[in-house]
XYZ file of C-alpha atoms in Angstrom:
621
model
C 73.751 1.017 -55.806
C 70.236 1.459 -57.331
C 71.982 3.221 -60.273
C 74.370 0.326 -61.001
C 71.839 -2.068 -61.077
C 69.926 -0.030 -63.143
C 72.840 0.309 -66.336
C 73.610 -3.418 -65.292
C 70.073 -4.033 -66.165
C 69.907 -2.246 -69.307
C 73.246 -3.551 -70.549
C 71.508 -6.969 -70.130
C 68.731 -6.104 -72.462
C 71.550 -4.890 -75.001
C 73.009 -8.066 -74.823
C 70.023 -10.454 -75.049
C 68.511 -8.082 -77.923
C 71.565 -8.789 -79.856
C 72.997 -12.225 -78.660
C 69.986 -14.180 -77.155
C 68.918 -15.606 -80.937
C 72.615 -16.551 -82.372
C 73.684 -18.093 -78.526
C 73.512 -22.179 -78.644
C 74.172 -22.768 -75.100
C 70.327 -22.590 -73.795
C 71.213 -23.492 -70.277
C 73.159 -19.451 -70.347
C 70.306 -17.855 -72.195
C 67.624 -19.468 -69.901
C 69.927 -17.863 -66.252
C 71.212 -14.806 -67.821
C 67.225 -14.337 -69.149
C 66.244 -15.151 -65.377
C 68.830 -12.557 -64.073
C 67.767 -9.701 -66.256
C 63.721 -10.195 -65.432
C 64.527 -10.704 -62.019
C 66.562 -7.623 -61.893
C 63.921 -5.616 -63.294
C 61.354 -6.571 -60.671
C 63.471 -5.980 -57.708
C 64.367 -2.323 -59.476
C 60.357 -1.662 -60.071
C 59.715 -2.676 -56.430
C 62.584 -0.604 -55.046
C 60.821 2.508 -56.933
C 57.073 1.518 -56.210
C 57.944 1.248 -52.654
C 60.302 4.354 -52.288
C 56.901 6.406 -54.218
C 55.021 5.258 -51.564
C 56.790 5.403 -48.689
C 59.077 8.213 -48.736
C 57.868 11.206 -47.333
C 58.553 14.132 -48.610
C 57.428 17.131 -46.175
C 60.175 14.973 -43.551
C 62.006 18.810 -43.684
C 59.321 20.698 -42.978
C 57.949 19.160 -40.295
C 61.348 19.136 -38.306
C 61.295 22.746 -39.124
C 57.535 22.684 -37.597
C 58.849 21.093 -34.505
C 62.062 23.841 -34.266
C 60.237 26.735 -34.747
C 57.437 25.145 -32.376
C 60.239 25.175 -29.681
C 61.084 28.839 -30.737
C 57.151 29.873 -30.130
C 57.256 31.640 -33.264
C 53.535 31.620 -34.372
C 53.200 33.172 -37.488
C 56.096 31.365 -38.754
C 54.677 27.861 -37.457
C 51.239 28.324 -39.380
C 52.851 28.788 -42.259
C 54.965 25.406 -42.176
C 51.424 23.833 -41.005
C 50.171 24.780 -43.874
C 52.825 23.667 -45.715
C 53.208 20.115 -44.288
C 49.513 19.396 -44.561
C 49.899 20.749 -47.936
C 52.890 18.441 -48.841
C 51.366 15.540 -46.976
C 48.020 15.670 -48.769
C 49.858 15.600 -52.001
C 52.102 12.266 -51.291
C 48.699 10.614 -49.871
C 46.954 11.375 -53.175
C 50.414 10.550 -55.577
C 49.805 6.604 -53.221
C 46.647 6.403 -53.531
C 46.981 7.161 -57.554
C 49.808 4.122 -57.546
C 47.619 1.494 -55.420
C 44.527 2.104 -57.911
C 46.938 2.618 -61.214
C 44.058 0.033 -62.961
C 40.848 2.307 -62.364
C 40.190 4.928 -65.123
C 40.055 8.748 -63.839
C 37.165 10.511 -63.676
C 36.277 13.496 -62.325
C 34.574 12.627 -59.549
C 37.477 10.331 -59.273
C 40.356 12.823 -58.417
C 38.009 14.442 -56.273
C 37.944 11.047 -54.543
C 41.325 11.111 -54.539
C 41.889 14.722 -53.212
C 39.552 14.876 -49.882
C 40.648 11.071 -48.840
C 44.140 12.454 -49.302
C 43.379 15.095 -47.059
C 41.790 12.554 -44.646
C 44.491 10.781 -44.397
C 46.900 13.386 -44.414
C 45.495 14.551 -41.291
C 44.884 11.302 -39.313
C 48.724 10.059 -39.911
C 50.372 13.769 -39.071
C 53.069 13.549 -36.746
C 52.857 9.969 -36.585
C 56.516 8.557 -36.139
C 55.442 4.436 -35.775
C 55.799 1.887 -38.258
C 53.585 -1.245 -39.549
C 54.267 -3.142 -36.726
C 54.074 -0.969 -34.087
C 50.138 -0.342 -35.314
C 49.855 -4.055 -34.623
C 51.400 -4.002 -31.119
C 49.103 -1.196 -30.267
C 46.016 -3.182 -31.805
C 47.163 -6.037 -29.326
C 47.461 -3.477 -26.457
C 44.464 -1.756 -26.851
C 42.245 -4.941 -27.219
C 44.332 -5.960 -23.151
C 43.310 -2.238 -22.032
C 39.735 -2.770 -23.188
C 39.307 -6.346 -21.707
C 40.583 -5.169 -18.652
C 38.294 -2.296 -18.443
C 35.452 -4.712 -18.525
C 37.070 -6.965 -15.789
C 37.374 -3.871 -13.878
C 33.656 -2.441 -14.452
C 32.647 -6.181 -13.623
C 34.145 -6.211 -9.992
C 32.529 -3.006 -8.977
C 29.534 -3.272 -6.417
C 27.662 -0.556 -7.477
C 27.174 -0.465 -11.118
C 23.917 -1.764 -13.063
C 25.966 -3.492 -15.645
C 25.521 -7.619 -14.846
C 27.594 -8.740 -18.010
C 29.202 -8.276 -21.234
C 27.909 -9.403 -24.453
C 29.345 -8.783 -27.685
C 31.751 -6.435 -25.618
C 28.138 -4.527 -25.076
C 27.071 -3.726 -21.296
C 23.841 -5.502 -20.177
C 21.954 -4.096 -17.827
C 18.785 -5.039 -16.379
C 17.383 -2.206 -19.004
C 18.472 -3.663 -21.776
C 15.837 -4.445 -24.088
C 16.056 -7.673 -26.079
C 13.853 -8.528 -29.223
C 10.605 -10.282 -27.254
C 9.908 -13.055 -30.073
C 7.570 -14.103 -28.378
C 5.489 -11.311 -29.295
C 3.802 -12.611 -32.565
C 4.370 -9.142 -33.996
C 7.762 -8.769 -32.687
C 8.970 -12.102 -34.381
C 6.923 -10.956 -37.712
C 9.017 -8.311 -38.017
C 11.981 -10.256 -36.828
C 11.643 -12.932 -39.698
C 11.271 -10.542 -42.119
C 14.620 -8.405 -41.067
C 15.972 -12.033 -41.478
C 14.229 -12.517 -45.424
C 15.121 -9.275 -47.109
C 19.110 -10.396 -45.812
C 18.494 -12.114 -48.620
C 18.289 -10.189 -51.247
C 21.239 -7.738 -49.860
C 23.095 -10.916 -50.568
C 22.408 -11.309 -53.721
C 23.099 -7.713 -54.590
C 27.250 -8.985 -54.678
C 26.851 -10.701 -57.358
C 29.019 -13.910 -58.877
C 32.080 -13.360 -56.186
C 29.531 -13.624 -53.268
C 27.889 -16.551 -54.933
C 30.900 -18.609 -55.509
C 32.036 -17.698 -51.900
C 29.522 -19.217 -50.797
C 29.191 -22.386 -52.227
C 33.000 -22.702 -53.943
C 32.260 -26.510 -55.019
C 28.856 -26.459 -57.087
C 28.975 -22.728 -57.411
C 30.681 -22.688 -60.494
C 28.696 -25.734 -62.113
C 25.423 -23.986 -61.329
C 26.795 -20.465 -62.986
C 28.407 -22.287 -66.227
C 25.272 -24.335 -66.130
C 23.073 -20.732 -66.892
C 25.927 -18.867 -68.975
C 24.922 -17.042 -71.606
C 27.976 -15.785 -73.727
C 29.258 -16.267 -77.318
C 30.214 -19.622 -76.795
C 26.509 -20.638 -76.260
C 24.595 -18.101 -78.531
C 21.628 -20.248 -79.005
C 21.208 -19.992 -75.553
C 18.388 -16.760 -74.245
C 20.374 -14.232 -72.395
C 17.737 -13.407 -70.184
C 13.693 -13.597 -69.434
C 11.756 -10.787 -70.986
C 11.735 -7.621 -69.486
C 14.968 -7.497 -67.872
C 17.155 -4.684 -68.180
C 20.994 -5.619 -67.694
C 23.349 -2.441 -67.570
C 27.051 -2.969 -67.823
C 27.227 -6.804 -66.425
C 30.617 -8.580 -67.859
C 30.394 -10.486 -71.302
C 28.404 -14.086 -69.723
C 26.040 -11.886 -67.265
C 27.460 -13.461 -64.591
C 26.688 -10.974 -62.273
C 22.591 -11.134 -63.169
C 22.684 -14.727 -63.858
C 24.169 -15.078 -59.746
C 21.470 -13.078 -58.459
C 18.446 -14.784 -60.417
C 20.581 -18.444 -59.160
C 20.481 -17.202 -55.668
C 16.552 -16.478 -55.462
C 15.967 -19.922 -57.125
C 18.595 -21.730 -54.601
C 16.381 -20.359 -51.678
C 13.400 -21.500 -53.408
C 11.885 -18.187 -53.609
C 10.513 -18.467 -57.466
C 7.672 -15.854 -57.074
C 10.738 -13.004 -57.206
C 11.156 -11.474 -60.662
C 14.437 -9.302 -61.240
C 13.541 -5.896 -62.951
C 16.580 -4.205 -63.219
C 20.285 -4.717 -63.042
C 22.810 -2.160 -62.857
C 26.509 -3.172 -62.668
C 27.768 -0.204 -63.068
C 30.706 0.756 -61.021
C 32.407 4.428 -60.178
C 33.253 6.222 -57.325
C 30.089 7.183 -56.085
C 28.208 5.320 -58.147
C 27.380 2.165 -56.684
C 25.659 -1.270 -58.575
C 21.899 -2.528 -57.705
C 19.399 -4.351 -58.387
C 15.060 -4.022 -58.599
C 13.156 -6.498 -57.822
C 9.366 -7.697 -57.233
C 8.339 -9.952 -54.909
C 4.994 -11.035 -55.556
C 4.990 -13.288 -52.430
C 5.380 -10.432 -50.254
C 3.989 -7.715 -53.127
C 7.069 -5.861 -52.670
C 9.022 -3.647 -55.102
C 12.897 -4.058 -53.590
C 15.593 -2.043 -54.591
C 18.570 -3.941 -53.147
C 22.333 -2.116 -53.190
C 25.513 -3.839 -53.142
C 28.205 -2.853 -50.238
C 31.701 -2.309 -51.002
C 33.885 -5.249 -53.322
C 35.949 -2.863 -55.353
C 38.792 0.148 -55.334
C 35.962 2.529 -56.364
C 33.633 1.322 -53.293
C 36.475 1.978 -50.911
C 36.902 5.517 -52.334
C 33.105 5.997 -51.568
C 33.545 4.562 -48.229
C 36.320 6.896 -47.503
C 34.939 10.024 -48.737
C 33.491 10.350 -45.145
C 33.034 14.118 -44.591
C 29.535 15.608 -43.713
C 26.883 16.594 -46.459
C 23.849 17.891 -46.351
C 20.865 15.487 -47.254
C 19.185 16.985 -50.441
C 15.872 17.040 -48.561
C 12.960 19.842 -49.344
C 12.372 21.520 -45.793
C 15.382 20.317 -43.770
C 17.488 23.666 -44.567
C 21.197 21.758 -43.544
C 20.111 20.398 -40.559
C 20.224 16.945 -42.107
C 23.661 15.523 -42.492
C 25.264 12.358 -44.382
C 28.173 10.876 -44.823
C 29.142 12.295 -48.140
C 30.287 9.657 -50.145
C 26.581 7.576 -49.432
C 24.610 10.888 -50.130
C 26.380 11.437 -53.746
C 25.791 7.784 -54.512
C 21.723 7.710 -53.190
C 21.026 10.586 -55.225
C 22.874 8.944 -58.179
C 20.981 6.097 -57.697
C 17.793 7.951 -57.693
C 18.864 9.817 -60.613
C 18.979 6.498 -62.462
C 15.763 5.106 -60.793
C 13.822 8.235 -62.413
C 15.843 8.324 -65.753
C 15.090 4.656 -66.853
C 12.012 5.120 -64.968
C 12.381 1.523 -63.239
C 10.081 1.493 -60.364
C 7.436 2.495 -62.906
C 8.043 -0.427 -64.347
C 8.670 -2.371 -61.223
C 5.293 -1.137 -60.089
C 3.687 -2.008 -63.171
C 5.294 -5.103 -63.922
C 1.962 -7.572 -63.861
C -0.886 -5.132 -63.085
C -2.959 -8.610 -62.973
C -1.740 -9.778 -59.458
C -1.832 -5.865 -57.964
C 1.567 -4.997 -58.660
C 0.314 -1.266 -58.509
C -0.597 -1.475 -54.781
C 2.758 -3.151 -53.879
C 4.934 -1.268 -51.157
C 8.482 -0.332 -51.981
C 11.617 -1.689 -49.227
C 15.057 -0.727 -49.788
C 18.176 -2.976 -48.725
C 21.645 -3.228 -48.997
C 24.358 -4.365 -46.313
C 28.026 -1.946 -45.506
C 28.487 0.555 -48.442
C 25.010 -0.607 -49.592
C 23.147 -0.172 -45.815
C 24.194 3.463 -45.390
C 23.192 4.656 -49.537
C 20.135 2.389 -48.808
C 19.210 4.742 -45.639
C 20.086 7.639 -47.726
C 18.057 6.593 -50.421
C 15.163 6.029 -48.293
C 15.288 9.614 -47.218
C 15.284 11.137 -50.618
C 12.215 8.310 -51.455
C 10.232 8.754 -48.974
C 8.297 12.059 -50.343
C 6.747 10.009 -52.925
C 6.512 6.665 -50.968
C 5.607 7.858 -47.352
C 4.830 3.992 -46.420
C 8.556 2.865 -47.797
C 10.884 0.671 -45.371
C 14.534 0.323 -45.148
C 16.641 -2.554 -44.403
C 20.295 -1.862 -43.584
C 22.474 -4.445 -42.924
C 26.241 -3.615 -41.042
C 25.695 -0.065 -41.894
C 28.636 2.503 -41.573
C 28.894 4.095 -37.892
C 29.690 7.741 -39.275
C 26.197 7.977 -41.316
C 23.881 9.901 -39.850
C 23.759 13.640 -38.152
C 21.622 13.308 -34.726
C 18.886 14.741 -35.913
C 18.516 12.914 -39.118
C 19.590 9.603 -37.464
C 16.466 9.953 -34.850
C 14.395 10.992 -38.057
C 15.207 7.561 -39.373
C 13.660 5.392 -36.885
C 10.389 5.785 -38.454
C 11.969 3.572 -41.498
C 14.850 2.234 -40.864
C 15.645 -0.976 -39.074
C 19.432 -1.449 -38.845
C 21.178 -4.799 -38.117
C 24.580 -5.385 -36.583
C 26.205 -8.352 -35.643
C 28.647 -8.652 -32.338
C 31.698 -6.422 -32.425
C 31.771 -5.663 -36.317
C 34.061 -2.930 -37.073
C 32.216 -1.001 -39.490
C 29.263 0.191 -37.791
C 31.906 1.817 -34.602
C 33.935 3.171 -37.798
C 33.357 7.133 -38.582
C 35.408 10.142 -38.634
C 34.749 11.075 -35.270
C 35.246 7.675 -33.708
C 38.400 7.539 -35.901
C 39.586 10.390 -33.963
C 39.438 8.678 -30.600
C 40.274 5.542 -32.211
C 43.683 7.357 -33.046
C 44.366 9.018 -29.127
C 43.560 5.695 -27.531
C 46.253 4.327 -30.060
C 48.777 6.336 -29.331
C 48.525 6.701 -25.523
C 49.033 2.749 -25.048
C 52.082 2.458 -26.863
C 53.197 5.440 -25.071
C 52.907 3.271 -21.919
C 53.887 0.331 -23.021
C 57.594 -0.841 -21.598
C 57.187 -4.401 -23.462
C 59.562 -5.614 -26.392
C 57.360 -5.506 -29.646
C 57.831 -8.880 -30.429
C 56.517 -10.336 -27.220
C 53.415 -7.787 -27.528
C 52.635 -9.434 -30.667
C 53.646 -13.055 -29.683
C 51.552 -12.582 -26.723
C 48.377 -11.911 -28.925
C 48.726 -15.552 -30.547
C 48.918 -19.044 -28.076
C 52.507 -19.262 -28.438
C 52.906 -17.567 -24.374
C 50.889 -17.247 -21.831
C 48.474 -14.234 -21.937
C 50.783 -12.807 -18.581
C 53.496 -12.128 -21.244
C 50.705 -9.252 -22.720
C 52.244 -5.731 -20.234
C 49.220 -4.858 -17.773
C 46.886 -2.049 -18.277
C 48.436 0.238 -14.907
C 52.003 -0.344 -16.754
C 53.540 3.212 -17.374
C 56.487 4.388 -19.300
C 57.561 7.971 -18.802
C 58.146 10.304 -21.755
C 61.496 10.995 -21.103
C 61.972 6.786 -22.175
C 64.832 6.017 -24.125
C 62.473 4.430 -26.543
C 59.662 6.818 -27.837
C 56.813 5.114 -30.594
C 55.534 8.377 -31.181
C 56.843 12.192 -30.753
C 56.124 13.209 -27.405
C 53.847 15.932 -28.378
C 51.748 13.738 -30.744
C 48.693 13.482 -28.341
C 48.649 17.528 -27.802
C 48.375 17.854 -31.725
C 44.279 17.520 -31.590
C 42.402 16.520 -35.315
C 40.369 18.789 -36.905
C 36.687 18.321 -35.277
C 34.266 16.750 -37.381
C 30.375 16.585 -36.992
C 29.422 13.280 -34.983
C 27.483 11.305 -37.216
C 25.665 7.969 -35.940
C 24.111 4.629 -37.944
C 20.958 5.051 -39.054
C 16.910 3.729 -37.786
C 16.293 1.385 -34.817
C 19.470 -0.849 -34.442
C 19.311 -4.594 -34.019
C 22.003 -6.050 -32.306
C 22.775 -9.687 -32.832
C 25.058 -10.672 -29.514
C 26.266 -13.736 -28.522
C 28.191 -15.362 -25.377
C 31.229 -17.737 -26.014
C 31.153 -20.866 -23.547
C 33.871 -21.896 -21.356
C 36.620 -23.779 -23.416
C 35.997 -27.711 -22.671
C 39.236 -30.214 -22.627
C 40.298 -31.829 -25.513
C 38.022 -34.793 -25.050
C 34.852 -32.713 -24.449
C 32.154 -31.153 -27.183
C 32.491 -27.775 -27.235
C 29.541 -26.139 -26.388
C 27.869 -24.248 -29.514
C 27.737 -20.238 -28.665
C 24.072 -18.361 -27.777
C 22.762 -15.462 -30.252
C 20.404 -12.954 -28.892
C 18.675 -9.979 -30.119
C 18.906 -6.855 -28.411
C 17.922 -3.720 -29.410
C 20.872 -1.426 -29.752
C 21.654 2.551 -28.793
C 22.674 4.324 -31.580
C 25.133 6.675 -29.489
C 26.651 3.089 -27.861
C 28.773 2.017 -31.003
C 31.436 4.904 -30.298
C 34.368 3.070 -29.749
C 35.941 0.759 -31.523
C 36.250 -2.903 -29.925
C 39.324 -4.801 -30.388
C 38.994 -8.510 -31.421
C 39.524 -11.049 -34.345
C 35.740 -10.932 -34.927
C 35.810 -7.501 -35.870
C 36.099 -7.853 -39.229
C 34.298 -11.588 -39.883
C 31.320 -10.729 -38.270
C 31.181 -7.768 -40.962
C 30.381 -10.425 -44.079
C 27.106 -10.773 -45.148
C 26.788 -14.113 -45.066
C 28.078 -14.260 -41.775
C 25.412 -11.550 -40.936
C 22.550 -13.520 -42.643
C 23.987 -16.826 -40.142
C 23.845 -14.706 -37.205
C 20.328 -13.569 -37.706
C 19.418 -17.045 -38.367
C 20.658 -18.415 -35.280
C 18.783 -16.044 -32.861
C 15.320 -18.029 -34.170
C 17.230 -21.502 -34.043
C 18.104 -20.359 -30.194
C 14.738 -19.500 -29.816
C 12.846 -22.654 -31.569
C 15.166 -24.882 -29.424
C 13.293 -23.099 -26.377
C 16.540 -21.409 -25.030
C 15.260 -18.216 -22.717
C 17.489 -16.088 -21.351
C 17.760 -15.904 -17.839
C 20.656 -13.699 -16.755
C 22.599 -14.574 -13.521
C 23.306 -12.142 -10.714
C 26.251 -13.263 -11.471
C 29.528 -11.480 -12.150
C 31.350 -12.917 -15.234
C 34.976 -12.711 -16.121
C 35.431 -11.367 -19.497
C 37.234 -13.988 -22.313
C 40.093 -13.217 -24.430
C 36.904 -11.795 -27.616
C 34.027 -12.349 -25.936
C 32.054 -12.675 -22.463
C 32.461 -16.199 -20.858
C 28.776 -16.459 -19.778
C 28.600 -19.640 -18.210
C 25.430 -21.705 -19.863
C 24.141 -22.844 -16.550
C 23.735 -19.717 -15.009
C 22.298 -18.197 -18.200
C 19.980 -20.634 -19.977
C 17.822 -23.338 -18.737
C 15.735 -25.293 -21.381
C 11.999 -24.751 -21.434
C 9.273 -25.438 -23.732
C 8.183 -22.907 -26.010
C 5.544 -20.520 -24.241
C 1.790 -21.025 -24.611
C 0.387 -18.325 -22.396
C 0.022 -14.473 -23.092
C 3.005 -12.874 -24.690
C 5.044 -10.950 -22.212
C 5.231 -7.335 -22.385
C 7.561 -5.518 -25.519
C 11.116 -5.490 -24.641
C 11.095 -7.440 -21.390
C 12.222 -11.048 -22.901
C 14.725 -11.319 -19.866
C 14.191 -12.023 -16.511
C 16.514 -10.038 -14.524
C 16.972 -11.299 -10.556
C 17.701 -8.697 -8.051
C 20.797 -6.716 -7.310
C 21.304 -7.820 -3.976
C 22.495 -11.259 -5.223
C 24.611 -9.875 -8.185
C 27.842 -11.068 -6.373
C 27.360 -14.452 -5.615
C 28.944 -16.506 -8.209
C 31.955 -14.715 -9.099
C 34.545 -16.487 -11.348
């Protein structure tokens, strides 16, 4: 059939090539001109989809399966070797397709040949479709939730609730602000969010502020149609930014919207390739800092860094491999450091006005997702020459950091994450388990699709979602996967963590209020987070909102805005049932309002109050 429409659409270019100019009747020119454009579509989507769908190595791995059967080993390497083969090579032909507009590199189809792999090897043997990945999402966030419920009506466990889907325990630590040191160093994790911000640039900006966003921008352009207009204050190097600068004109708009005027943008690279990422340097003479902010991930190219997630070792004099990255971030620190020595920017960062002591400034490096993890990297490859340097990383990647280097790191690195962000749980490793976990529940599952998936939504009752102990047997008439999917083990890969001392940013979600009620606003807290603890990836809608950085920079804001309006937590012995995305921690039993504290600051870490276990039952909902 696709071969008849095909000649029917060429003979409909014959015709209008030699009738469409001498036809009168415009009404049959306009349809049969329709007909002919609309064929062509349907025929280019047919073959775009069939390119990247079909799957070629479909033979050989029913061979695989056969010969599998016959215990023939020699025989079943080779067609292993041949499916991953044929696998990796349709992976790389799709991913080729989806980023058709990017210009190949080098380093490109490298790119393009270990993600291939990657994927290759996560989606072997995988017999689901679209959909069924979105039942399993739904059934995996129900197994998770009740896990929790299930931890929560033990009697003999520490944990006392859930926040952000993280345990607390009376050992958890949470930020004590009212430390004065503590909240220094609080409030300025909170001001250098700012300038990871502004390392995204025009989208970010007019994200933010959609309605006078654009008015502002136009208001500073800079292009041909205004050329009496200066580009750009003195001493500003712009590399690569589009034709108006609108990139470098967002970032210098952003500093003056926050009304910090004393920073003065040194450098601007917009520059973007696979593993070459865009920054920015600046000096901040309020703080006498030199920053060297990196943008995260906001094209194709990013998302081939972020993918290219395979261990490498840290180019670090004296560490002999024992230091391990996530490969992607490593190639684009040391590119950026390349570029930081070629131009020879923080020599002119540091030198900028020698007047007001730029010389003796110290030297911080930011960035948030794609940006957070080079950022660490960076800091590592810096910190030889500038042993006092800090590091700011914002909803860095989970799969960064070898153990080693990770516990290295907390001597300069200060990481922030925000509730159950995705990104920061997200690494080869906890990709793997992601995958088993997966696969296991729609194994069990003995639910139509459809009413998994309308269950997820508010159109039935949450009782329509199939319960956790619900078990289908493998010899079901309806298998999502192959049966011997889950004895097919990935390849290991080295566990690699986030980076420095981790900042958690939890919150609780009140109990829904009727109609006629105010909804009760949620509580952000500050806790300070295990490094080993963001393992496992936790189901919700949040997941990936609570990954933007504005959304980021909100969340940090709202822990001080807690803590000004004299909100102290005060957790209940209390055993909480867990809400469809969050803990329901009932405000009562949590907070009660008191007036900001005048005495001695309590001890590091202890900002909570815990009661005593033997009342840890008593108000069970």
């Amino acid at each position: 059939i696709l071969v008849i429409e095909f000649i029917y659409a060429i003979v409909g270019i014959v015709w209008l090539t030699q009738y469409y100019t001498s036809c009168n009747d415009l009404t049959a020119k306009n349809v049969t001109l329709g007909m002919v454009v609309c064929n062509w579509v349907v025929i280019l989507s047919v073959c775009i989809t069939v390119l990247c769908v079909f799957d070629p190595t479909g033979r050989t791995f029913v061979k695989l399966r056969a010969t599998k059967r016959r215990q023939r080993n020699l025989r079943t390497y080779n067609l292993r070797h041949r499916l991953e083969e044929g696998q990796a090579t349709s992976w790389s032909r799709r991913l080729k397709v989806f980023l058709c507009c990017t210009r190949t590199k080098d380093s490109q189809s490298d790119a393009y040949s270990e993600i291939a792999y990657l994927f290759a090897e996560f989606f072997r043997d995988l017999d689901i479709v679209p959909s069924d990945i979105i039942a399993g999402l739904v059934l995996l966030r129900q197994r998770q939730r009740a896990k929790r419920n299930a931890v929560l009506d033990e009697a003999n466990n520490d944990i006392l609730a859930f926040l952000s889907g993280m345990p607390v325990t009376r050992n958890t630590k949470y930020l004590d602000l009212k430390n004065s040191q503590e909240m220094l160093r609080y409030k300025e994790v909170c001001y250098y969010m700012l300038f990871a911000l502004a390392a995204y640039g025009w989208p970010m900006y007019l994200m933010r502020k959609p309605a006078c966003g654009l008015c502002q921008l136009a208001r500073s352009c800079s292009c041909c149609l205004c050329p009496a207009r200066p580009r750009f204050a003195p001493g500003v190097t712009i590399e690569e930014d589009n034709c108006c600068g609108c990139n470098a004109i967002a970032i210098r708009r952003h500093f003056l919207d926050e009304n910090m005027t004393a920073v003065d943008i040194v450098y601007t690279s917009c520059h973007d390739a696979v593993y070459e990422t865009p920054f920015y340097v600046a000096v901040d003479h309020d703080k006498k800092k030199v920053v060297i902010s990196i943008r995260g991930t906001l094209s194709p190219k990013d998302a081939l860094t972020d993918l290219t997630g395979d261990a490498e070792r840290l180019p670090v004099e004296g560490h002999h491999g024992t230091w391990l990255g996530h490969k992607g971030m490593v190639l684009s620190a040391e590119y950026i450091k390349k570029k930081l020595e070629q131009e020879m920017v923080l020599s002119q960062a540091f030198g900028r006005d020698l007047g007001r002591g730029t010389k003796h400034y110290g030297l911080i490096v930011v960035g948030h997702s794609l940006g957070a993890g080079t950022a660490a990297i960076l800091s590592f490859l810096l910190r030889p020459q500038y042993p006092t340097l800090k590091c700011f990383a914002y909803s860095p990647p989970g799969g960064l950091l070898s153990e080693d280097a990770m516990e290295y790191s907390k001597e300069f690195v200060t990481a922030v994450v925000l509730g159950k962000d995705l990104v920061p749980r997200i690494g080869l490793s906890q990709l793997e388990g992601f995958r088993r976990q997966l696969l296991d529940v729609l194994q069990r599952s003995t639910k139509p699709k459809w009413r998994i998936i309308v269950g997820a939504t508010k159109c039935i009752p949450k009782s329509e979602l199939p319960e956790e102990m619900e078990v289908t047997t493998l010899a079901s008439t309806r298998l999502w996967t192959h049966p011997s999917d889950l004895t097919i083990a990935l390849s290991a890969s080295t566990p690699l963590y986030p980076p420095g001392r981790i900042i958690h940013v939890v919150h609780n979600h009140p109990a829904e209020q009727c109609c006629c009620c105010e909804q009760e606003d949620p509580t952000y807290f500050a806790i300070w987070g295990d490094n080993k603890a963001f393992n496992e990836v936790i189901i919700s809608p949040a997941m990936l909102h609570e990954h933007l950085p504005y959304v980021v920079m909100e969340g940090l804001n709202k822990v001080l805005e807690n803590y000004n309006k004299g909100k102290t937590a005060l957790l209940s012995a209390a055993k909480v049932m867990v809400s469809p995305t969050e803990v329901d921690l009932t405000p009562e039993l949590i907070f009660q309002q008191q007036p900001l504290p005048t005495g001695p600051p309590m001890p590091a870490g202890l900002a909570l109050e815990l009661p005593s276990t033997e009342h840890r039952n008593s108000n069970v909902r």
